[in-house]
PDB file of C-alpha atoms in Angstrom:
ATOM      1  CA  UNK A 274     -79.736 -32.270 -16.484  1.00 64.00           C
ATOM      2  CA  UNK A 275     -76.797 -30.186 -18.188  1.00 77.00           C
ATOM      3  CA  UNK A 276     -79.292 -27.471 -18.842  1.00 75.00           C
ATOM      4  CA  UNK A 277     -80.810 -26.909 -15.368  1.00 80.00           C
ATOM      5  CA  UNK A 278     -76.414 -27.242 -14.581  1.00 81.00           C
ATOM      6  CA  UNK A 279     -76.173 -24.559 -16.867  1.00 85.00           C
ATOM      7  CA  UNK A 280     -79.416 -22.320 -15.730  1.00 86.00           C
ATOM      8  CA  UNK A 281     -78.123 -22.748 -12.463  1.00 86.00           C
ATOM      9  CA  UNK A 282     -74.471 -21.549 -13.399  1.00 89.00           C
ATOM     10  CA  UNK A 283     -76.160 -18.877 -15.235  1.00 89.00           C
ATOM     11  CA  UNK A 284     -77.895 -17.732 -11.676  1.00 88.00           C
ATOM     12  CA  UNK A 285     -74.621 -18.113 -10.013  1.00 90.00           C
ATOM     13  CA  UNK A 286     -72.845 -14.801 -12.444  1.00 91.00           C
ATOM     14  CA  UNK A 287     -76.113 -13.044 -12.171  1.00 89.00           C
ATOM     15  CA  UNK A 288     -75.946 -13.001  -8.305  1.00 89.00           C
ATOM     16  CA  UNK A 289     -72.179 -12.416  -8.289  1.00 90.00           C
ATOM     17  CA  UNK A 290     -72.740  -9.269 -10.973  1.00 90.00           C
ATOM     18  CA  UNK A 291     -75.535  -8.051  -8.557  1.00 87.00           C
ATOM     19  CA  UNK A 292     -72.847  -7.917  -5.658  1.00 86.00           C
ATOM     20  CA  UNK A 293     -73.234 -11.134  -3.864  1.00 86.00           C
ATOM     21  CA  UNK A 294     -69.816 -13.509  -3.389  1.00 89.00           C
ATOM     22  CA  UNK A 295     -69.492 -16.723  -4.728  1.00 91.00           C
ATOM     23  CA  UNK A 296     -70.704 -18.538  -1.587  1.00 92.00           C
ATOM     24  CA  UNK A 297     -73.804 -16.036  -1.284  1.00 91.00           C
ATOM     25  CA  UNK A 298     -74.561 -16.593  -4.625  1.00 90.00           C
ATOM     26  CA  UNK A 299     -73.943 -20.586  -4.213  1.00 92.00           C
ATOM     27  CA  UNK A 300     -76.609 -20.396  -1.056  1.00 91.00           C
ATOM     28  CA  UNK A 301     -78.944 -18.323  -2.675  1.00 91.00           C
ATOM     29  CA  UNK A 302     -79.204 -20.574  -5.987  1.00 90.00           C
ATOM     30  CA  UNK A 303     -79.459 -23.896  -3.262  1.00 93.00           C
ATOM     31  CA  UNK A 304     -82.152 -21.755  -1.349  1.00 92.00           C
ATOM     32  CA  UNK A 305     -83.959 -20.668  -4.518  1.00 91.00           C
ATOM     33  CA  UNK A 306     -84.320 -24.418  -5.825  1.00 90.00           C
ATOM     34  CA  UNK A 307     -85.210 -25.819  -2.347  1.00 92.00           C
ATOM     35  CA  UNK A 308     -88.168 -23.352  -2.493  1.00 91.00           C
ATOM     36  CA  UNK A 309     -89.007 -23.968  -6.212  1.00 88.00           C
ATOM     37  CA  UNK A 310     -89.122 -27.985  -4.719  1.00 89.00           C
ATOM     38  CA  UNK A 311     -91.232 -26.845  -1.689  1.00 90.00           C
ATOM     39  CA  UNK A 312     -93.811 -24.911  -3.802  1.00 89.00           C
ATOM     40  CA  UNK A 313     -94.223 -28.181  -6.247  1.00 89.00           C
ATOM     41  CA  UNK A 314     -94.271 -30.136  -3.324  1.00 90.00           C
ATOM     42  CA  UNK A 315     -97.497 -28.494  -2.003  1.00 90.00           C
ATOM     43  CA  UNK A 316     -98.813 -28.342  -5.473  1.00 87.00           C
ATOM     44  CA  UNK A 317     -98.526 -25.150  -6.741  1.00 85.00           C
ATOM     45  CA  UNK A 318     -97.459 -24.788 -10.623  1.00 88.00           C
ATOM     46  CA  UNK A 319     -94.378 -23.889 -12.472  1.00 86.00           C
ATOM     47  CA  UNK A 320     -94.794 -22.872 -16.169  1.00 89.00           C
ATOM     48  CA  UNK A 321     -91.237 -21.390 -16.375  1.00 88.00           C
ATOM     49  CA  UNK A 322     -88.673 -23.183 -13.821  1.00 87.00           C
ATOM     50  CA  UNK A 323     -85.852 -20.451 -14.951  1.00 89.00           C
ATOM     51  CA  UNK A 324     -87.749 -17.624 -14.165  1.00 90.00           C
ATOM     52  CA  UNK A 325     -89.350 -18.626 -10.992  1.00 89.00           C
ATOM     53  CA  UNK A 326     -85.441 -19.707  -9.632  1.00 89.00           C
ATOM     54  CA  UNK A 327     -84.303 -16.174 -10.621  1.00 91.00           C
ATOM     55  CA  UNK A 328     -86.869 -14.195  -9.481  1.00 93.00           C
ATOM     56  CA  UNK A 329     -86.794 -16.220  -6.142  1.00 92.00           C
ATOM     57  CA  UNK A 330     -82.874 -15.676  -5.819  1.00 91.00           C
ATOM     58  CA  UNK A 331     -83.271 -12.588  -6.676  1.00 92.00           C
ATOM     59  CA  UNK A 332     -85.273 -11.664  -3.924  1.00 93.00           C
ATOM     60  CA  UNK A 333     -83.343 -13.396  -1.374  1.00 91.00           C
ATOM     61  CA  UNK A 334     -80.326 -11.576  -2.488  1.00 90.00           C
ATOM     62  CA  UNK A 335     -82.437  -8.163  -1.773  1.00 89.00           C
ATOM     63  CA  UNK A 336     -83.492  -9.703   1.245  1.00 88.00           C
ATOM     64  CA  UNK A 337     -80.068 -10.216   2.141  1.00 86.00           C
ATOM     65  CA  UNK A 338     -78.838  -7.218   1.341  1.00 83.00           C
ATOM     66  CA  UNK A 339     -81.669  -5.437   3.565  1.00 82.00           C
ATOM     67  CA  UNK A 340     -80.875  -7.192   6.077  1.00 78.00           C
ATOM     68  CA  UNK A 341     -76.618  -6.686   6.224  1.00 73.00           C
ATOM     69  CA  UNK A 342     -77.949  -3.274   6.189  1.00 71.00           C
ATOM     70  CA  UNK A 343     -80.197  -3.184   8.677  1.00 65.00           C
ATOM     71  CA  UNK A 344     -77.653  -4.336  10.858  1.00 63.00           C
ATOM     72  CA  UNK A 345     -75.520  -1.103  10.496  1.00 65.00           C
ATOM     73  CA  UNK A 346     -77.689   1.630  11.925  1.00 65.00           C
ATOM     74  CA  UNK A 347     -78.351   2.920  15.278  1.00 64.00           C
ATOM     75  CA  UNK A 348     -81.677   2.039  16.697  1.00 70.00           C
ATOM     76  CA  UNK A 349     -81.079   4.225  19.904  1.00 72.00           C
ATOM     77  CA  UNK A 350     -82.493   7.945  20.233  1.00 78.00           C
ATOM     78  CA  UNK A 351     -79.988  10.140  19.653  1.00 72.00           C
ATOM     79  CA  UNK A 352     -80.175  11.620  22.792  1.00 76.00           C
ATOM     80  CA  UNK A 353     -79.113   8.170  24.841  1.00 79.00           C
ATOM     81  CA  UNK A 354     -75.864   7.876  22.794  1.00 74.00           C
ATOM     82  CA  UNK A 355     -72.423   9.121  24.011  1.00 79.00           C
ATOM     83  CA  UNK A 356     -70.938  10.804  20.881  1.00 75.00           C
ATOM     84  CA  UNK A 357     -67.570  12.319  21.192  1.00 81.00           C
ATOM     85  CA  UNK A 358     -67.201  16.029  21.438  1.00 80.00           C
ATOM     86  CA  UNK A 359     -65.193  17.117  18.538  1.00 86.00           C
ATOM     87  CA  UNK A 360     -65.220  20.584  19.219  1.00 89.00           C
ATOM     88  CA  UNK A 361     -61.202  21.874  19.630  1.00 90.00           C
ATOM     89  CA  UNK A 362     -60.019  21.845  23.607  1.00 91.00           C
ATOM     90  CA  UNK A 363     -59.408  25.495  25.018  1.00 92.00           C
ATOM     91  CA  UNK A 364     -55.945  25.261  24.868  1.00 94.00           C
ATOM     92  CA  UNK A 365     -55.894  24.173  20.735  1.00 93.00           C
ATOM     93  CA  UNK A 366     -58.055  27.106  20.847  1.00 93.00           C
ATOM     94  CA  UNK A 367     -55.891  29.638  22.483  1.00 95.00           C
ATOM     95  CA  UNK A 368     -52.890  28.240  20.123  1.00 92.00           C
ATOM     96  CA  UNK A 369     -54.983  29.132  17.288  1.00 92.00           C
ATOM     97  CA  UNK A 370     -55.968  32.515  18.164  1.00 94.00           C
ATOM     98  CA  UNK A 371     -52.249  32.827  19.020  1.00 92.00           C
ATOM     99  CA  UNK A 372     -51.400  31.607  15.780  1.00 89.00           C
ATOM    100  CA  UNK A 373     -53.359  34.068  13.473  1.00 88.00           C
ATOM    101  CA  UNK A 374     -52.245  36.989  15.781  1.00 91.00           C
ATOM    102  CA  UNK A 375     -48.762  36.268  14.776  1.00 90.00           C
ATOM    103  CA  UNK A 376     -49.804  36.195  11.264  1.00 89.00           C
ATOM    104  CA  UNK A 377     -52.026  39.041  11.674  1.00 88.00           C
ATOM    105  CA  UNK A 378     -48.911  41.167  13.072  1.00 90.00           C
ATOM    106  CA  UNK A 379     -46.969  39.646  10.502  1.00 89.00           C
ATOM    107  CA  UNK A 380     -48.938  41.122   7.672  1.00 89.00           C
ATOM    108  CA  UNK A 381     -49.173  44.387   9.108  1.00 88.00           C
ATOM    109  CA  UNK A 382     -45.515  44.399   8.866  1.00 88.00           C
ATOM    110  CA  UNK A 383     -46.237  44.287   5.629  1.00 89.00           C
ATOM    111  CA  UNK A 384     -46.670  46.882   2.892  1.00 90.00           C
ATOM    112  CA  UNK A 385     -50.024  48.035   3.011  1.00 92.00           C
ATOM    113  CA  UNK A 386     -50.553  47.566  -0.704  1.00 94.00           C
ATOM    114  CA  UNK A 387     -49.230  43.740  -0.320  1.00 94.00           C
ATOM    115  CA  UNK A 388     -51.837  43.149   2.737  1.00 92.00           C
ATOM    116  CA  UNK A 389     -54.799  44.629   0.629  1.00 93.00           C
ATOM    117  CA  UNK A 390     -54.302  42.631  -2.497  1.00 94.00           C
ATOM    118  CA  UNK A 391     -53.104  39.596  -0.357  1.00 93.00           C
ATOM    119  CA  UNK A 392     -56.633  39.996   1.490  1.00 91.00           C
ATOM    120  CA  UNK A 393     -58.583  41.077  -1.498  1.00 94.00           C
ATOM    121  CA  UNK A 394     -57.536  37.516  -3.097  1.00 94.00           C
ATOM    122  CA  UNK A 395     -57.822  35.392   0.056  1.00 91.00           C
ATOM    123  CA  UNK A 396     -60.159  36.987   2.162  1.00 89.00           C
ATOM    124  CA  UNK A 397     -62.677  38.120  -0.502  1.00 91.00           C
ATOM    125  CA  UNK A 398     -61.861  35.424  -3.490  1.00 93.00           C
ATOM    126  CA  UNK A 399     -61.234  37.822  -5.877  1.00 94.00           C
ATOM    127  CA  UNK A 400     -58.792  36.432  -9.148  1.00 95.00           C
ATOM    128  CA  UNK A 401     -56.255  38.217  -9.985  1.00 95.00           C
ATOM    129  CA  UNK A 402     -57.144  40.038 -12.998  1.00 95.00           C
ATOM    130  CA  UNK A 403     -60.348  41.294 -11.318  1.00 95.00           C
ATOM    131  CA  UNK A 404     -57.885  42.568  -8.208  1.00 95.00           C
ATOM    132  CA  UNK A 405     -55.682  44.413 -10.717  1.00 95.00           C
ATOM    133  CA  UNK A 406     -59.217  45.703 -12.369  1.00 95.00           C
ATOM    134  CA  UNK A 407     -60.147  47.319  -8.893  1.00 94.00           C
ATOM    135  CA  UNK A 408     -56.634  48.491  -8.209  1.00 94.00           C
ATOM    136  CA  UNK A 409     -55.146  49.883 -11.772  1.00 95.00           C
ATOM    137  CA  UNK A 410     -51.919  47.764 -11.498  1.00 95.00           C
ATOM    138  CA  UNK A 411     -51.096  44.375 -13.604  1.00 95.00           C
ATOM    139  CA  UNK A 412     -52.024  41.092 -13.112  1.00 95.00           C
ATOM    140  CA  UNK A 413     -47.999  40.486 -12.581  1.00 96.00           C
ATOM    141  CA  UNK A 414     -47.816  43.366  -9.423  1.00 95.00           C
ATOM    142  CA  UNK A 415     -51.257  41.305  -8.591  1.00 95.00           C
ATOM    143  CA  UNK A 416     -49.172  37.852  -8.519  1.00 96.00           C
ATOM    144  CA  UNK A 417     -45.940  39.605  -6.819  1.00 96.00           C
ATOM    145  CA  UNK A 418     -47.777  41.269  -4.209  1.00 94.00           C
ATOM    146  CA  UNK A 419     -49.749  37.800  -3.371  1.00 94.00           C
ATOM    147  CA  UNK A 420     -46.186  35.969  -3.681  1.00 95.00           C
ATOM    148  CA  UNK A 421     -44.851  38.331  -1.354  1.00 94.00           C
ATOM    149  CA  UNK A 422     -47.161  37.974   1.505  1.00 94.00           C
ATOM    150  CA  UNK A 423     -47.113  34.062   1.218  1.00 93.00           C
ATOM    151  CA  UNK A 424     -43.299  34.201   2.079  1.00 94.00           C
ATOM    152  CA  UNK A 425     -44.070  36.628   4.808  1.00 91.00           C
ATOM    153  CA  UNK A 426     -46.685  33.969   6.090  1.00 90.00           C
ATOM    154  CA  UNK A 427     -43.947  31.251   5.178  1.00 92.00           C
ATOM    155  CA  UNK A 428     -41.110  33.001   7.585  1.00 90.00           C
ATOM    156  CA  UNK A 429     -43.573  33.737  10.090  1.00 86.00           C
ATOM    157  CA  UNK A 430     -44.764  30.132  10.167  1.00 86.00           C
ATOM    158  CA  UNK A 431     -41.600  28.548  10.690  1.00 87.00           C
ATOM    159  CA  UNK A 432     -40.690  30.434  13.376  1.00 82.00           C
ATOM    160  CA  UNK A 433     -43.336  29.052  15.527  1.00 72.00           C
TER     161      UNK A 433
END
């Protein structure tokens, strides 16, 4: 009796490893042996009790697990369901738009060196050292000129 105890405790961490809590895993084990006793019952034959109780737990954890999933899908066409239009309303739209003009006019305040570096690095993704490559100037004018039109950004920004 101690061993089957033990077997059975042994099918109890196996089931909670595999993702099942202890009272899934407590069900499961009483389910698997009420089905090993059913299957005896009606005659069939057990070589290796152990391995038919895992393999049957097993399964009716996967089983489980199948069907909590099942559960959590949509079984209506698309087309019949009312999703929510995420899209931005005209007026978050507009403010937009209004938003990047302002930055737009604030950068062609701007010197136009600082705009095309500050555009050649955001705009394009270009590093530094390859913008002061393409422009003949050092990476430190590169980092200035980028640092510069941030705080223009920065002022413009907190104005709104």
């Amino acid at each position: 009796m101690e061993v089957i105890l033990r077997q059975l405790r042994g099918l109890k961490k196996l089931l909670r490893r595999r993702g099942a809590t202890p009272e899934q895993a407590e069900d499961l084990v009483q389910e698997a042996v009420l089905r090993l006793h059913a299957y005896t019952r009606q005659g069939g034959q057990v070589q290796n009790q152990e391995a038919f109780l895992t393999r049957t737990a097993i399964n009716l954890s996967v089983d489980q697990h199948r069907h909590a999933r099942q559960d959590s899908y949509e079984t209506d066409p698309i087309e019949t369901l009312e999703l929510p239009d995420l899209d931005p309303t005209p007026d978050e739209v507009f403010a937009a738009e209004q938003r990047l003009m302002r930055m737009r006019e604030a950068l062609d305040r701007a010197n136009p060196r600082t705009r095309e570096v500050f555009f050649m690095h955001r705009l394009y993704g270009f590093s530094h050292a390859e913008i002061a490559r393409r422009l003949q100037i050092s990476v430190s004018a590169v980092e200035k000129h980028v640092a510069s039109a941030v705080t223009i950004l920065a002022i413009e920004r907190q104005r709104e």
